[in-house]
Amino acid sequence: GKGGYAFIVMERLAGEPWITIRENGTAAEQVHAVEQMARAVRAIHTVDVSTLSHYRSDRQEWVAKMRARAELAPMYLAEDLPEQLAREIKPFLDANLEAITDDYEPLLISTDVNSFNSLFIRHNDNVTLSGQIDFGDMEVGPLEYEWPSVVQKALRHNESLAAAFFAAYGPILPFSGEQLRRLKVYSLLHRFPTVQSFAERNPEVASLERLLDMQWDCVTDRSNDQSPAR
């Protein structure tokens, strides 16, 4: 682009945001919508990252970025958390940050699949995805970094919607114990963390680890013990 800057060309898309279907649609409409959302997210992940000159894909650099973010997280997350939960952030990250490694396949990820960034058109009782919007926070990183926004913002921890989403996305569930460990870390270190709003909605929860567990209960296999790390 002009002056060496990259530009994103956008067009106005018809449709209403996913939140209106999630809150007012029938169960069948909701499932059909998240299935389409999953396929759109999957399409983003299949982009050849070697062609993306403006995105950094160094895996060791990713780990370093997460470690740097972990140094600051106890301060910026504490601003909107109860004192007891805020005190537990640093010990939790100290014990679990090692789960974030450079052993992953770099993928293009939206990072911001939320309640508003998937648009749908309703016609004759059909719900059709018109498009995904707001790619301004895209990154190249591990697939697991995509899921905090999807599960916690778009799907709002709904087990049936999460099951429909991941069934349409492809064979990814159940998450292993080590994957869940990373997902809990990413819940704190994500560009758009949700732990504060989740704590506000669940004031009876006095443990940070329990709060993080609750955020991923909807995709946790309870039938048997978690499988070992892969």
mmCIF file of C-alpha atoms in Angstrom:
data_model
loop_
_atom_site.group_PDB
_atom_site.id
_atom_site.type_symbol
_atom_site.label_atom_id
_atom_site.label_comp_id
_atom_site.label_asym_id
_atom_site.label_seq_id
_atom_site.Cartn_x
_atom_site.Cartn_y
_atom_site.Cartn_z
ATOM 1 C CA GLY A 1 0.000 0.000 0.000
ATOM 2 C CA LYS A 2 0.917 3.668 -0.065
ATOM 3 C CA GLY A 3 3.933 4.494 2.078
ATOM 4 C CA GLY A 4 4.604 0.819 2.746
ATOM 5 C CA TYR A 5 1.496 0.363 4.893
ATOM 6 C CA ALA A 6 -0.927 -2.520 4.516
ATOM 7 C CA PHE A 7 -4.570 -1.645 3.952
ATOM 8 C CA ILE A 8 -7.655 -3.747 4.572
ATOM 9 C CA VAL A 9 -10.398 -3.130 2.014
ATOM 10 C CA MET A 10 -13.817 -3.564 3.583
ATOM 11 C CA GLU A 11 -17.322 -3.625 2.169
ATOM 12 C CA ARG A 12 -20.627 -3.200 3.919
ATOM 13 C CA LEU A 13 -22.134 -6.609 4.608
ATOM 14 C CA ALA A 14 -25.817 -7.260 5.046
ATOM 15 C CA GLY A 15 -27.018 -9.136 8.073
ATOM 16 C CA GLU A 16 -27.507 -9.047 11.796
ATOM 17 C CA PRO A 17 -24.847 -9.954 14.352
ATOM 18 C CA TRP A 18 -24.682 -13.403 15.892
ATOM 19 C CA ILE A 19 -25.767 -12.051 19.288
ATOM 20 C CA THR A 20 -29.316 -11.463 18.003
ATOM 21 C CA ILE A 21 -29.636 -15.103 16.942
ATOM 22 C CA ARG A 22 -27.984 -16.364 20.115
ATOM 23 C CA GLU A 23 -30.433 -14.398 22.256
ATOM 24 C CA ASN A 24 -33.612 -14.546 20.157
ATOM 25 C CA GLY A 25 -33.279 -17.388 17.647
ATOM 26 C CA THR A 26 -34.594 -20.908 17.967
ATOM 27 C CA ALA A 27 -32.271 -23.685 19.085
ATOM 28 C CA ALA A 28 -32.145 -24.993 15.510
ATOM 29 C CA GLU A 29 -31.241 -21.538 14.157
ATOM 30 C CA GLN A 30 -28.499 -21.164 16.741
ATOM 31 C CA VAL A 31 -26.938 -24.530 15.904
ATOM 32 C CA HIS A 32 -27.127 -23.867 12.157
ATOM 33 C CA ALA A 33 -25.514 -20.461 12.688
ATOM 34 C CA VAL A 34 -22.580 -21.712 14.748
ATOM 35 C CA GLU A 35 -21.956 -24.518 12.265
ATOM 36 C CA GLN A 36 -21.521 -21.904 9.540
ATOM 37 C CA MET A 37 -19.409 -19.766 11.852
ATOM 38 C CA ALA A 38 -17.132 -22.737 12.495
ATOM 39 C CA ARG A 39 -16.563 -23.342 8.795
ATOM 40 C CA ALA A 40 -15.746 -19.657 8.270
ATOM 41 C CA VAL A 41 -13.237 -19.716 11.132
ATOM 42 C CA ARG A 42 -11.737 -22.904 9.740
ATOM 43 C CA ALA A 43 -11.276 -21.166 6.364
ATOM 44 C CA ILE A 44 -9.248 -18.432 8.074
ATOM 45 C CA HIS A 45 -7.011 -21.073 9.616
ATOM 46 C CA THR A 46 -6.266 -22.666 6.235
ATOM 47 C CA VAL A 47 -4.649 -19.526 4.800
ATOM 48 C CA ASP A 48 -1.027 -20.110 3.765
ATOM 49 C CA VAL A 49 0.853 -18.028 6.340
ATOM 50 C CA SER A 50 4.023 -18.053 4.229
ATOM 51 C CA THR A 51 2.299 -15.539 1.937
ATOM 52 C CA LEU A 52 1.543 -13.098 4.784
ATOM 53 C CA SER A 53 4.494 -10.733 4.840
ATOM 54 C CA HIS A 54 2.921 -8.367 7.389
ATOM 55 C CA TYR A 55 2.353 -11.016 10.079
ATOM 56 C CA ARG A 56 5.138 -12.311 12.277
ATOM 57 C CA SER A 57 5.143 -16.091 12.579
ATOM 58 C CA ASP A 58 8.277 -16.846 14.608
ATOM 59 C CA ARG A 59 7.245 -19.380 17.250
ATOM 60 C CA GLN A 60 9.940 -18.460 19.761
ATOM 61 C CA GLU A 61 8.924 -14.830 19.398
ATOM 62 C CA TRP A 62 5.364 -15.854 20.235
ATOM 63 C CA VAL A 63 6.505 -17.536 23.446
ATOM 64 C CA ALA A 64 8.564 -14.478 24.365
ATOM 65 C CA LYS A 65 5.529 -12.246 23.776
ATOM 66 C CA MET A 66 3.371 -14.380 26.060
ATOM 67 C CA ARG A 67 6.048 -14.350 28.758
ATOM 68 C CA ALA A 68 6.283 -10.575 28.538
ATOM 69 C CA ARG A 69 2.510 -10.300 28.755
ATOM 70 C CA ALA A 70 2.537 -12.597 31.796
ATOM 71 C CA GLU A 71 4.831 -10.153 33.584
ATOM 72 C CA LEU A 72 2.235 -7.400 33.212
ATOM 73 C CA ALA A 73 -0.937 -9.457 33.579
ATOM 74 C CA PRO A 74 -1.062 -9.414 37.413
ATOM 75 C CA MET A 75 -1.200 -5.620 37.245
ATOM 76 C CA TYR A 76 -3.637 -4.931 34.404
ATOM 77 C CA LEU A 77 -6.013 -7.818 35.175
ATOM 78 C CA ALA A 78 -6.157 -6.913 38.863
ATOM 79 C CA GLU A 79 -7.827 -3.596 38.064
ATOM 80 C CA ASP A 80 -11.201 -5.290 37.519
ATOM 81 C CA LEU A 81 -10.938 -8.391 39.704
ATOM 82 C CA PRO A 82 -11.782 -9.003 43.361
ATOM 83 C CA GLU A 83 -8.661 -8.738 45.492
ATOM 84 C CA GLN A 84 -8.541 -12.450 46.327
ATOM 85 C CA LEU A 85 -8.651 -13.481 42.661
ATOM 86 C CA ALA A 86 -6.136 -10.810 41.705
ATOM 87 C CA ARG A 87 -3.642 -12.169 44.243
ATOM 88 C CA GLU A 88 -3.810 -15.584 42.593
ATOM 89 C CA ILE A 89 -2.896 -14.439 39.067
ATOM 90 C CA LYS A 90 0.877 -14.374 39.492
ATOM 91 C CA PRO A 91 1.133 -17.742 41.303
ATOM 92 C CA PHE A 92 -1.104 -19.335 38.667
ATOM 93 C CA LEU A 93 0.972 -17.983 35.785
ATOM 94 C CA ASP A 94 4.230 -18.889 37.541
ATOM 95 C CA ALA A 95 3.011 -22.484 37.809
ATOM 96 C CA ASN A 96 1.501 -22.809 34.331
ATOM 97 C CA LEU A 97 3.309 -20.502 31.914
ATOM 98 C CA GLU A 98 5.632 -23.369 30.997
ATOM 99 C CA ALA A 99 2.688 -24.877 29.103
ATOM 100 C CA ILE A 100 3.120 -22.170 26.446
ATOM 101 C CA THR A 101 5.838 -23.537 24.168
ATOM 102 C CA ASP A 102 6.961 -23.162 20.561
ATOM 103 C CA ASP A 103 5.687 -26.643 19.704
ATOM 104 C CA TYR A 104 2.771 -25.651 17.467
ATOM 105 C CA GLU A 105 1.867 -25.023 13.838
ATOM 106 C CA PRO A 106 1.621 -21.259 13.123
ATOM 107 C CA LEU A 107 -1.841 -20.418 11.768
ATOM 108 C CA LEU A 108 -3.635 -17.237 10.813
ATOM 109 C CA ILE A 109 -6.140 -16.627 13.611
ATOM 110 C CA SER A 110 -8.854 -14.014 13.970
ATOM 111 C CA THR A 111 -8.464 -13.685 17.786
ATOM 112 C CA ASP A 112 -11.797 -11.808 17.878
ATOM 113 C CA VAL A 113 -14.649 -14.147 16.969
ATOM 114 C CA ASN A 114 -17.181 -12.678 19.370
ATOM 115 C CA SER A 115 -20.890 -11.917 19.690
ATOM 116 C CA PHE A 116 -20.865 -9.238 16.994
ATOM 117 C CA ASN A 117 -18.310 -10.192 14.320
ATOM 118 C CA SER A 118 -20.329 -12.882 12.529
ATOM 119 C CA LEU A 119 -23.226 -11.548 10.433
ATOM 120 C CA PHE A 120 -26.271 -13.563 9.388
ATOM 121 C CA ILE A 121 -29.241 -13.073 7.075
ATOM 122 C CA ARG A 122 -32.609 -14.588 7.955
ATOM 123 C CA HIS A 123 -34.901 -15.536 5.060
ATOM 124 C CA ASN A 124 -37.833 -17.942 5.052
ATOM 125 C CA ASP A 125 -36.801 -19.515 8.355
ATOM 126 C CA ASN A 126 -33.229 -19.979 7.112
ATOM 127 C CA VAL A 127 -30.170 -18.425 8.723
ATOM 128 C CA THR A 128 -27.248 -17.828 6.376
ATOM 129 C CA LEU A 129 -23.821 -16.452 7.254
ATOM 130 C CA SER A 130 -23.162 -13.336 5.191
ATOM 131 C CA GLY A 131 -19.630 -12.910 6.467
ATOM 132 C CA GLN A 132 -17.082 -12.491 9.218
ATOM 133 C CA ILE A 133 -15.983 -8.940 9.989
ATOM 134 C CA ASP A 134 -13.333 -7.066 11.992
ATOM 135 C CA PHE A 135 -9.987 -8.626 11.160
ATOM 136 C CA GLY A 136 -7.950 -5.804 12.659
ATOM 137 C CA ASP A 137 -6.550 -7.964 15.472
ATOM 138 C CA MET A 138 -5.534 -11.000 13.449
ATOM 139 C CA GLU A 139 -2.303 -12.733 14.371
ATOM 140 C CA VAL A 140 -0.264 -15.727 13.333
ATOM 141 C CA GLY A 141 -0.008 -18.051 16.300
ATOM 142 C CA PRO A 142 -1.180 -21.348 17.825
ATOM 143 C CA LEU A 143 -4.698 -22.588 17.144
ATOM 144 C CA GLU A 144 -5.520 -22.670 20.865
ATOM 145 C CA TYR A 145 -5.245 -18.880 21.025
ATOM 146 C CA GLU A 146 -8.386 -18.664 18.860
ATOM 147 C CA TRP A 147 -10.626 -20.477 21.299
ATOM 148 C CA PRO A 148 -10.951 -18.048 24.254
ATOM 149 C CA SER A 149 -12.922 -15.550 22.162
ATOM 150 C CA VAL A 150 -14.937 -18.256 20.404
ATOM 151 C CA VAL A 151 -15.913 -20.209 23.521
ATOM 152 C CA GLN A 152 -16.142 -17.409 26.049
ATOM 153 C CA LYS A 153 -17.456 -14.502 23.962
ATOM 154 C CA ALA A 154 -19.268 -15.892 20.924
ATOM 155 C CA LEU A 155 -20.666 -19.079 22.475
ATOM 156 C CA ARG A 156 -20.882 -17.835 26.081
ATOM 157 C CA HIS A 157 -19.803 -21.213 27.509
ATOM 158 C CA ASN A 158 -22.896 -22.922 26.099
ATOM 159 C CA GLU A 159 -22.191 -26.647 25.926
ATOM 160 C CA SER A 160 -24.588 -27.497 23.091
ATOM 161 C CA LEU A 161 -23.403 -24.583 20.951
ATOM 162 C CA ALA A 162 -19.765 -25.457 21.621
ATOM 163 C CA ALA A 163 -20.444 -29.066 20.632
ATOM 164 C CA ALA A 164 -22.087 -27.925 17.386
ATOM 165 C CA PHE A 165 -19.282 -25.484 16.616
ATOM 166 C CA PHE A 166 -16.435 -27.941 17.099
ATOM 167 C CA ALA A 167 -18.283 -30.767 15.331
ATOM 168 C CA ALA A 168 -18.570 -28.514 12.273
ATOM 169 C CA TYR A 169 -15.024 -27.193 12.637
ATOM 170 C CA GLY A 170 -13.470 -30.642 12.506
ATOM 171 C CA PRO A 171 -11.974 -33.329 14.757
ATOM 172 C CA ILE A 172 -10.481 -31.293 17.583
ATOM 173 C CA LEU A 173 -12.304 -32.386 20.763
ATOM 174 C CA PRO A 174 -11.735 -33.574 23.393
ATOM 175 C CA PHE A 175 -8.970 -31.245 24.483
ATOM 176 C CA SER A 176 -6.162 -32.970 26.345
ATOM 177 C CA GLY A 177 -5.249 -31.998 29.883
ATOM 178 C CA GLU A 178 -2.234 -30.065 28.624
ATOM 179 C CA GLN A 179 -4.329 -28.258 26.026
ATOM 180 C CA LEU A 180 -6.809 -27.223 28.710
ATOM 181 C CA ARG A 181 -3.903 -25.993 30.793
ATOM 182 C CA ARG A 182 -2.777 -23.777 27.907
ATOM 183 C CA LEU A 183 -6.316 -22.578 27.282
ATOM 184 C CA LYS A 184 -6.606 -21.430 30.889
ATOM 185 C CA VAL A 185 -3.329 -19.532 30.553
ATOM 186 C CA TYR A 186 -4.563 -17.947 27.320
ATOM 187 C CA SER A 187 -7.769 -16.932 29.113
ATOM 188 C CA LEU A 188 -5.535 -14.608 31.126
ATOM 189 C CA LEU A 189 -3.011 -13.613 28.463
ATOM 190 C CA HIS A 190 -5.362 -13.191 25.503
ATOM 191 C CA ARG A 191 -5.541 -9.820 23.791
ATOM 192 C CA PHE A 192 -9.195 -9.771 24.863
ATOM 193 C CA PRO A 193 -9.258 -11.493 28.287
ATOM 194 C CA THR A 194 -12.647 -12.417 29.710
ATOM 195 C CA VAL A 195 -11.765 -13.405 33.253
ATOM 196 C CA GLN A 196 -12.899 -10.064 34.689
ATOM 197 C CA SER A 197 -16.395 -10.176 33.190
ATOM 198 C CA PHE A 198 -16.720 -13.861 34.099
ATOM 199 C CA ALA A 199 -15.770 -13.090 37.696
ATOM 200 C CA GLU A 200 -18.353 -10.315 37.774
ATOM 201 C CA ARG A 201 -21.074 -12.719 36.624
ATOM 202 C CA ASN A 202 -19.979 -15.363 39.155
ATOM 203 C CA PRO A 203 -19.184 -13.448 42.371
ATOM 204 C CA GLU A 204 -19.575 -16.593 44.487
ATOM 205 C CA VAL A 205 -16.408 -18.126 42.967
ATOM 206 C CA ALA A 206 -13.465 -17.336 45.242
ATOM 207 C CA SER A 207 -10.753 -19.325 43.439
ATOM 208 C CA LEU A 208 -9.051 -18.166 40.237
ATOM 209 C CA GLU A 209 -8.360 -21.732 39.138
ATOM 210 C CA ARG A 210 -12.008 -22.697 39.640
ATOM 211 C CA LEU A 211 -13.067 -19.621 37.688
ATOM 212 C CA LEU A 212 -10.798 -20.640 34.806
ATOM 213 C CA ASP A 213 -12.047 -24.233 34.972
ATOM 214 C CA MET A 214 -15.622 -22.976 34.692
ATOM 215 C CA GLN A 215 -14.757 -21.053 31.539
ATOM 216 C CA TRP A 216 -13.794 -24.315 29.832
ATOM 217 C CA ASP A 217 -16.303 -26.713 31.421
ATOM 218 C CA CYS A 218 -18.399 -26.681 28.253
ATOM 219 C CA VAL A 219 -15.607 -28.331 26.228
ATOM 220 C CA THR A 220 -14.178 -30.565 28.960
ATOM 221 C CA ASP A 221 -14.620 -34.309 28.585
ATOM 222 C CA ARG A 222 -16.074 -35.472 31.897
ATOM 223 C CA SER A 223 -16.507 -39.112 30.862
ATOM 224 C CA ASN A 224 -12.978 -40.028 31.843
ATOM 225 C CA ASP A 225 -9.733 -38.494 32.981
ATOM 226 C CA GLN A 226 -8.069 -36.071 30.629
ATOM 227 C CA SER A 227 -5.716 -37.691 28.152
ATOM 228 C CA PRO A 228 -2.006 -36.982 28.518
ATOM 229 C CA ALA A 229 -0.378 -34.127 26.667
ATOM 230 C CA ARG A 230 0.164 -34.680 22.987
#
